PDB file of C-alpha atoms in Angstrom:
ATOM      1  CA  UNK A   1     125.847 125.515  91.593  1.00  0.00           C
ATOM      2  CA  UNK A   2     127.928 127.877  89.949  1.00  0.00           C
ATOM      3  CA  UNK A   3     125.632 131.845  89.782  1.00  0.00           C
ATOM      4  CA  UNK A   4     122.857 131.537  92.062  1.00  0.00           C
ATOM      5  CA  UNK A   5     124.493 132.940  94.859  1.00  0.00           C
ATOM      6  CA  UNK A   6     120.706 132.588  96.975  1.00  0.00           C
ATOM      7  CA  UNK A   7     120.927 129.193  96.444  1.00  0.00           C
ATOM      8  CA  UNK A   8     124.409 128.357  97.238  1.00  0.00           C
ATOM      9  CA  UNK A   9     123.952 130.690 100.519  1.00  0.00           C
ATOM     10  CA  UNK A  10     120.632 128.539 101.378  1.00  0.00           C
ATOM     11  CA  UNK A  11     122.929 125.164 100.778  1.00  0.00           C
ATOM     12  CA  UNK A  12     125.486 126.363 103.091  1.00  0.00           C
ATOM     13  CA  UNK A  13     123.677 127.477 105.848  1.00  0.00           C
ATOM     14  CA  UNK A  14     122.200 124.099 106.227  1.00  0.00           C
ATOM     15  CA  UNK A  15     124.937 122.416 105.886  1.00  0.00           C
ATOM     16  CA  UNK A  16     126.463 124.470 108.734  1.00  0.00           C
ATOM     17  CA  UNK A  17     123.600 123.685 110.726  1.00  0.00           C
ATOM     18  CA  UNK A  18     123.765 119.834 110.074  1.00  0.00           C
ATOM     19  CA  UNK A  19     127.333 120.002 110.980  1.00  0.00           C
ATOM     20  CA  UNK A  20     126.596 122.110 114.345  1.00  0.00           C
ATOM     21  CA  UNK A  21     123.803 119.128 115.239  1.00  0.00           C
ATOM     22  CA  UNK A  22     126.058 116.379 114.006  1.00  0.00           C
ATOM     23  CA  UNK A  23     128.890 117.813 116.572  1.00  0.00           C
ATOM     24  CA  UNK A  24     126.013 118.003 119.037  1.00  0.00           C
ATOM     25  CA  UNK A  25     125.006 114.554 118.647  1.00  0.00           C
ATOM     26  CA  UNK A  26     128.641 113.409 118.785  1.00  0.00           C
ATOM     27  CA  UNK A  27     128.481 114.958 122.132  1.00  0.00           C
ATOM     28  CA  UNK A  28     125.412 113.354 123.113  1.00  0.00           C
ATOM     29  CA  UNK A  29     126.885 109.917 122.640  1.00  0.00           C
ATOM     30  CA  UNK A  30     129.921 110.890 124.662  1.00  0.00           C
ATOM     31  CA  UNK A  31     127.709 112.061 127.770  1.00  0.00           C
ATOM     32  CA  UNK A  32     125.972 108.875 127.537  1.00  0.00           C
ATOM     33  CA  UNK A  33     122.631 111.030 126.909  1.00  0.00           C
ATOM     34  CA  UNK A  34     119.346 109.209 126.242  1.00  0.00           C
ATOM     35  CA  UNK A  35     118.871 107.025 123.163  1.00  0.00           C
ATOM     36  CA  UNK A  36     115.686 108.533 122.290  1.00  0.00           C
ATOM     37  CA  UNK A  37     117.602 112.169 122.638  1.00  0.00           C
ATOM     38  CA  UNK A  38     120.175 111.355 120.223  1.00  0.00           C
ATOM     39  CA  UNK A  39     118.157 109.857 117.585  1.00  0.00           C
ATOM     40  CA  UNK A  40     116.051 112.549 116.950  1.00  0.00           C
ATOM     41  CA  UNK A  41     118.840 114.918 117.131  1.00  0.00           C
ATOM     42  CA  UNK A  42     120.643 112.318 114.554  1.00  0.00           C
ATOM     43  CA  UNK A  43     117.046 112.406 112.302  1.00  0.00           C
ATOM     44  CA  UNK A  44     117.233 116.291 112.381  1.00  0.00           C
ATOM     45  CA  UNK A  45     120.985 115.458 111.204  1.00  0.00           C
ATOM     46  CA  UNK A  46     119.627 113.778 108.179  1.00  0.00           C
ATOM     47  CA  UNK A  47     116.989 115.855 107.060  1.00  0.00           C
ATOM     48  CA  UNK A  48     119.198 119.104 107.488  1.00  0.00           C
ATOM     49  CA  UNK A  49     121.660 117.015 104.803  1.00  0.00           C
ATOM     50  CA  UNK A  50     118.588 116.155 102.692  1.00  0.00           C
ATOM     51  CA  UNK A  51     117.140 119.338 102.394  1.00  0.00           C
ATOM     52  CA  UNK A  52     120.479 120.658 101.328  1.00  0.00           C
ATOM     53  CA  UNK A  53     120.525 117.644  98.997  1.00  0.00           C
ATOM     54  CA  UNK A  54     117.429 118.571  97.533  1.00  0.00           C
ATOM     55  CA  UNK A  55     118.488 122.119  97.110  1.00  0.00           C
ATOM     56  CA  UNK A  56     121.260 121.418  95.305  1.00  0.00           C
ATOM     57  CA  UNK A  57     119.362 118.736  92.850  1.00  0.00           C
ATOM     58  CA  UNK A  58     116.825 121.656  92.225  1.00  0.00           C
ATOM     59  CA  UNK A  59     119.183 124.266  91.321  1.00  0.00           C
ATOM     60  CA  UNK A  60     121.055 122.346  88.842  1.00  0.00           C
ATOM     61  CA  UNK A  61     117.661 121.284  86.886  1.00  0.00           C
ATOM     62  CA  UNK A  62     116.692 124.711  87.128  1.00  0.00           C
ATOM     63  CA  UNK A  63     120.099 125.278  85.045  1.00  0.00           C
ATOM     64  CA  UNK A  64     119.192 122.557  83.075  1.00  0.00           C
ATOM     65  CA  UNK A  65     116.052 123.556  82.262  1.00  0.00           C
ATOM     66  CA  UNK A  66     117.070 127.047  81.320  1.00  0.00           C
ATOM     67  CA  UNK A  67     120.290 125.334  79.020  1.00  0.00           C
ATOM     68  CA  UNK A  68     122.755 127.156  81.477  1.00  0.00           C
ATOM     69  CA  UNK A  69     125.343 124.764  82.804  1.00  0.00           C
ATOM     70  CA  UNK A  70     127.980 125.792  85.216  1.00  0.00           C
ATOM     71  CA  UNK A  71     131.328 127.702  83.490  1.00  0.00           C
ATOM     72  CA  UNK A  72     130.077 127.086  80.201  1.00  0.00           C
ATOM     73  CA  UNK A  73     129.676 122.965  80.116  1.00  0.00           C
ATOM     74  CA  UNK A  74     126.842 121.818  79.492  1.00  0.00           C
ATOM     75  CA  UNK A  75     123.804 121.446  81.406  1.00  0.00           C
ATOM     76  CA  UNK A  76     123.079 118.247  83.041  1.00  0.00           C
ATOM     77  CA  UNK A  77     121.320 115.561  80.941  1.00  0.00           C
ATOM     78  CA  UNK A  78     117.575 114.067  81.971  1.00  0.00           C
ATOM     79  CA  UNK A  79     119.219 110.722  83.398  1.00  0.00           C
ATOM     80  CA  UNK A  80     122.072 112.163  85.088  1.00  0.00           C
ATOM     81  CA  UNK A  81     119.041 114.400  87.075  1.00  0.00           C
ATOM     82  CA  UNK A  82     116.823 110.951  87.438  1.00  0.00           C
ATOM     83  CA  UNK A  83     120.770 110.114  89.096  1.00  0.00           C
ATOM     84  CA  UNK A  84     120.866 112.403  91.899  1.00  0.00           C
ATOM     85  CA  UNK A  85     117.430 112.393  92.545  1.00  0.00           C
ATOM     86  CA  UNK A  86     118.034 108.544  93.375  1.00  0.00           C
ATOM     87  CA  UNK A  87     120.699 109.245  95.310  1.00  0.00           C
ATOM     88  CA  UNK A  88     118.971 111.497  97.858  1.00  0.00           C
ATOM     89  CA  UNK A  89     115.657 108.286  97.867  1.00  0.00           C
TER      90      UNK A  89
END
C-alpha cells in the first residue's frame, strides 16, 4: 500500500475506529453490559476490520492492474489476489 496516501489514510482511520470499539467492547464485558449490547458493538468490530480488509485488497489490485507494485517488486499475481480475497470470505 505503498503511494496512495488516500487509501492508506482511509485504512487507518478504520482501523483506529475498530480499535476504539474493540476497547469499548472490552469494556462492555467488564461492566457485565447486556449480551445483545456487546455483540453488535463486537459485529461493528468486524465489519470496521473488513472494510479495512477490503480496502487494502482493492488498492493492491488496483496496483496490479496498473503493473505498479510497491518499491519496485512486482505487482501481485492473479492467485495471490484470489488469496486475500479468500481470506477476508
Amino acid at each position: 500500500m505503498v503511494g496512495d496516501e488516500d487509501a492508506i489514510a482511509a485504512v487507518l482511520n478504520r482501523l483506529r475506529r475498530a480499535q476504539g470499539q474493540l476497547g469499548g467492547v472490552i469494556s462492555m464485558i467488564e461492566e457485565g453490559r447486556d449480551c445483545k449490547e456487546v455483540v453488535t458493538q463486537l459485529a461493528a468490530v468486524s465489519r470496521a476490520l473488513d472494510r479495512a480488509g477490503f480496502k487494502i485488497v482493492a488498492t493492491g489490485l488496483r496496483e496490479c492492474l496498473s503493473g505498479q507494485g510497491a518499491d519496485n517488486q512486482e505487482p501481485m499475481s492473479e492467485a495471490e489476489l484470489e488469496k486475500l480475497f479468500l481470506a477476508l470470505a
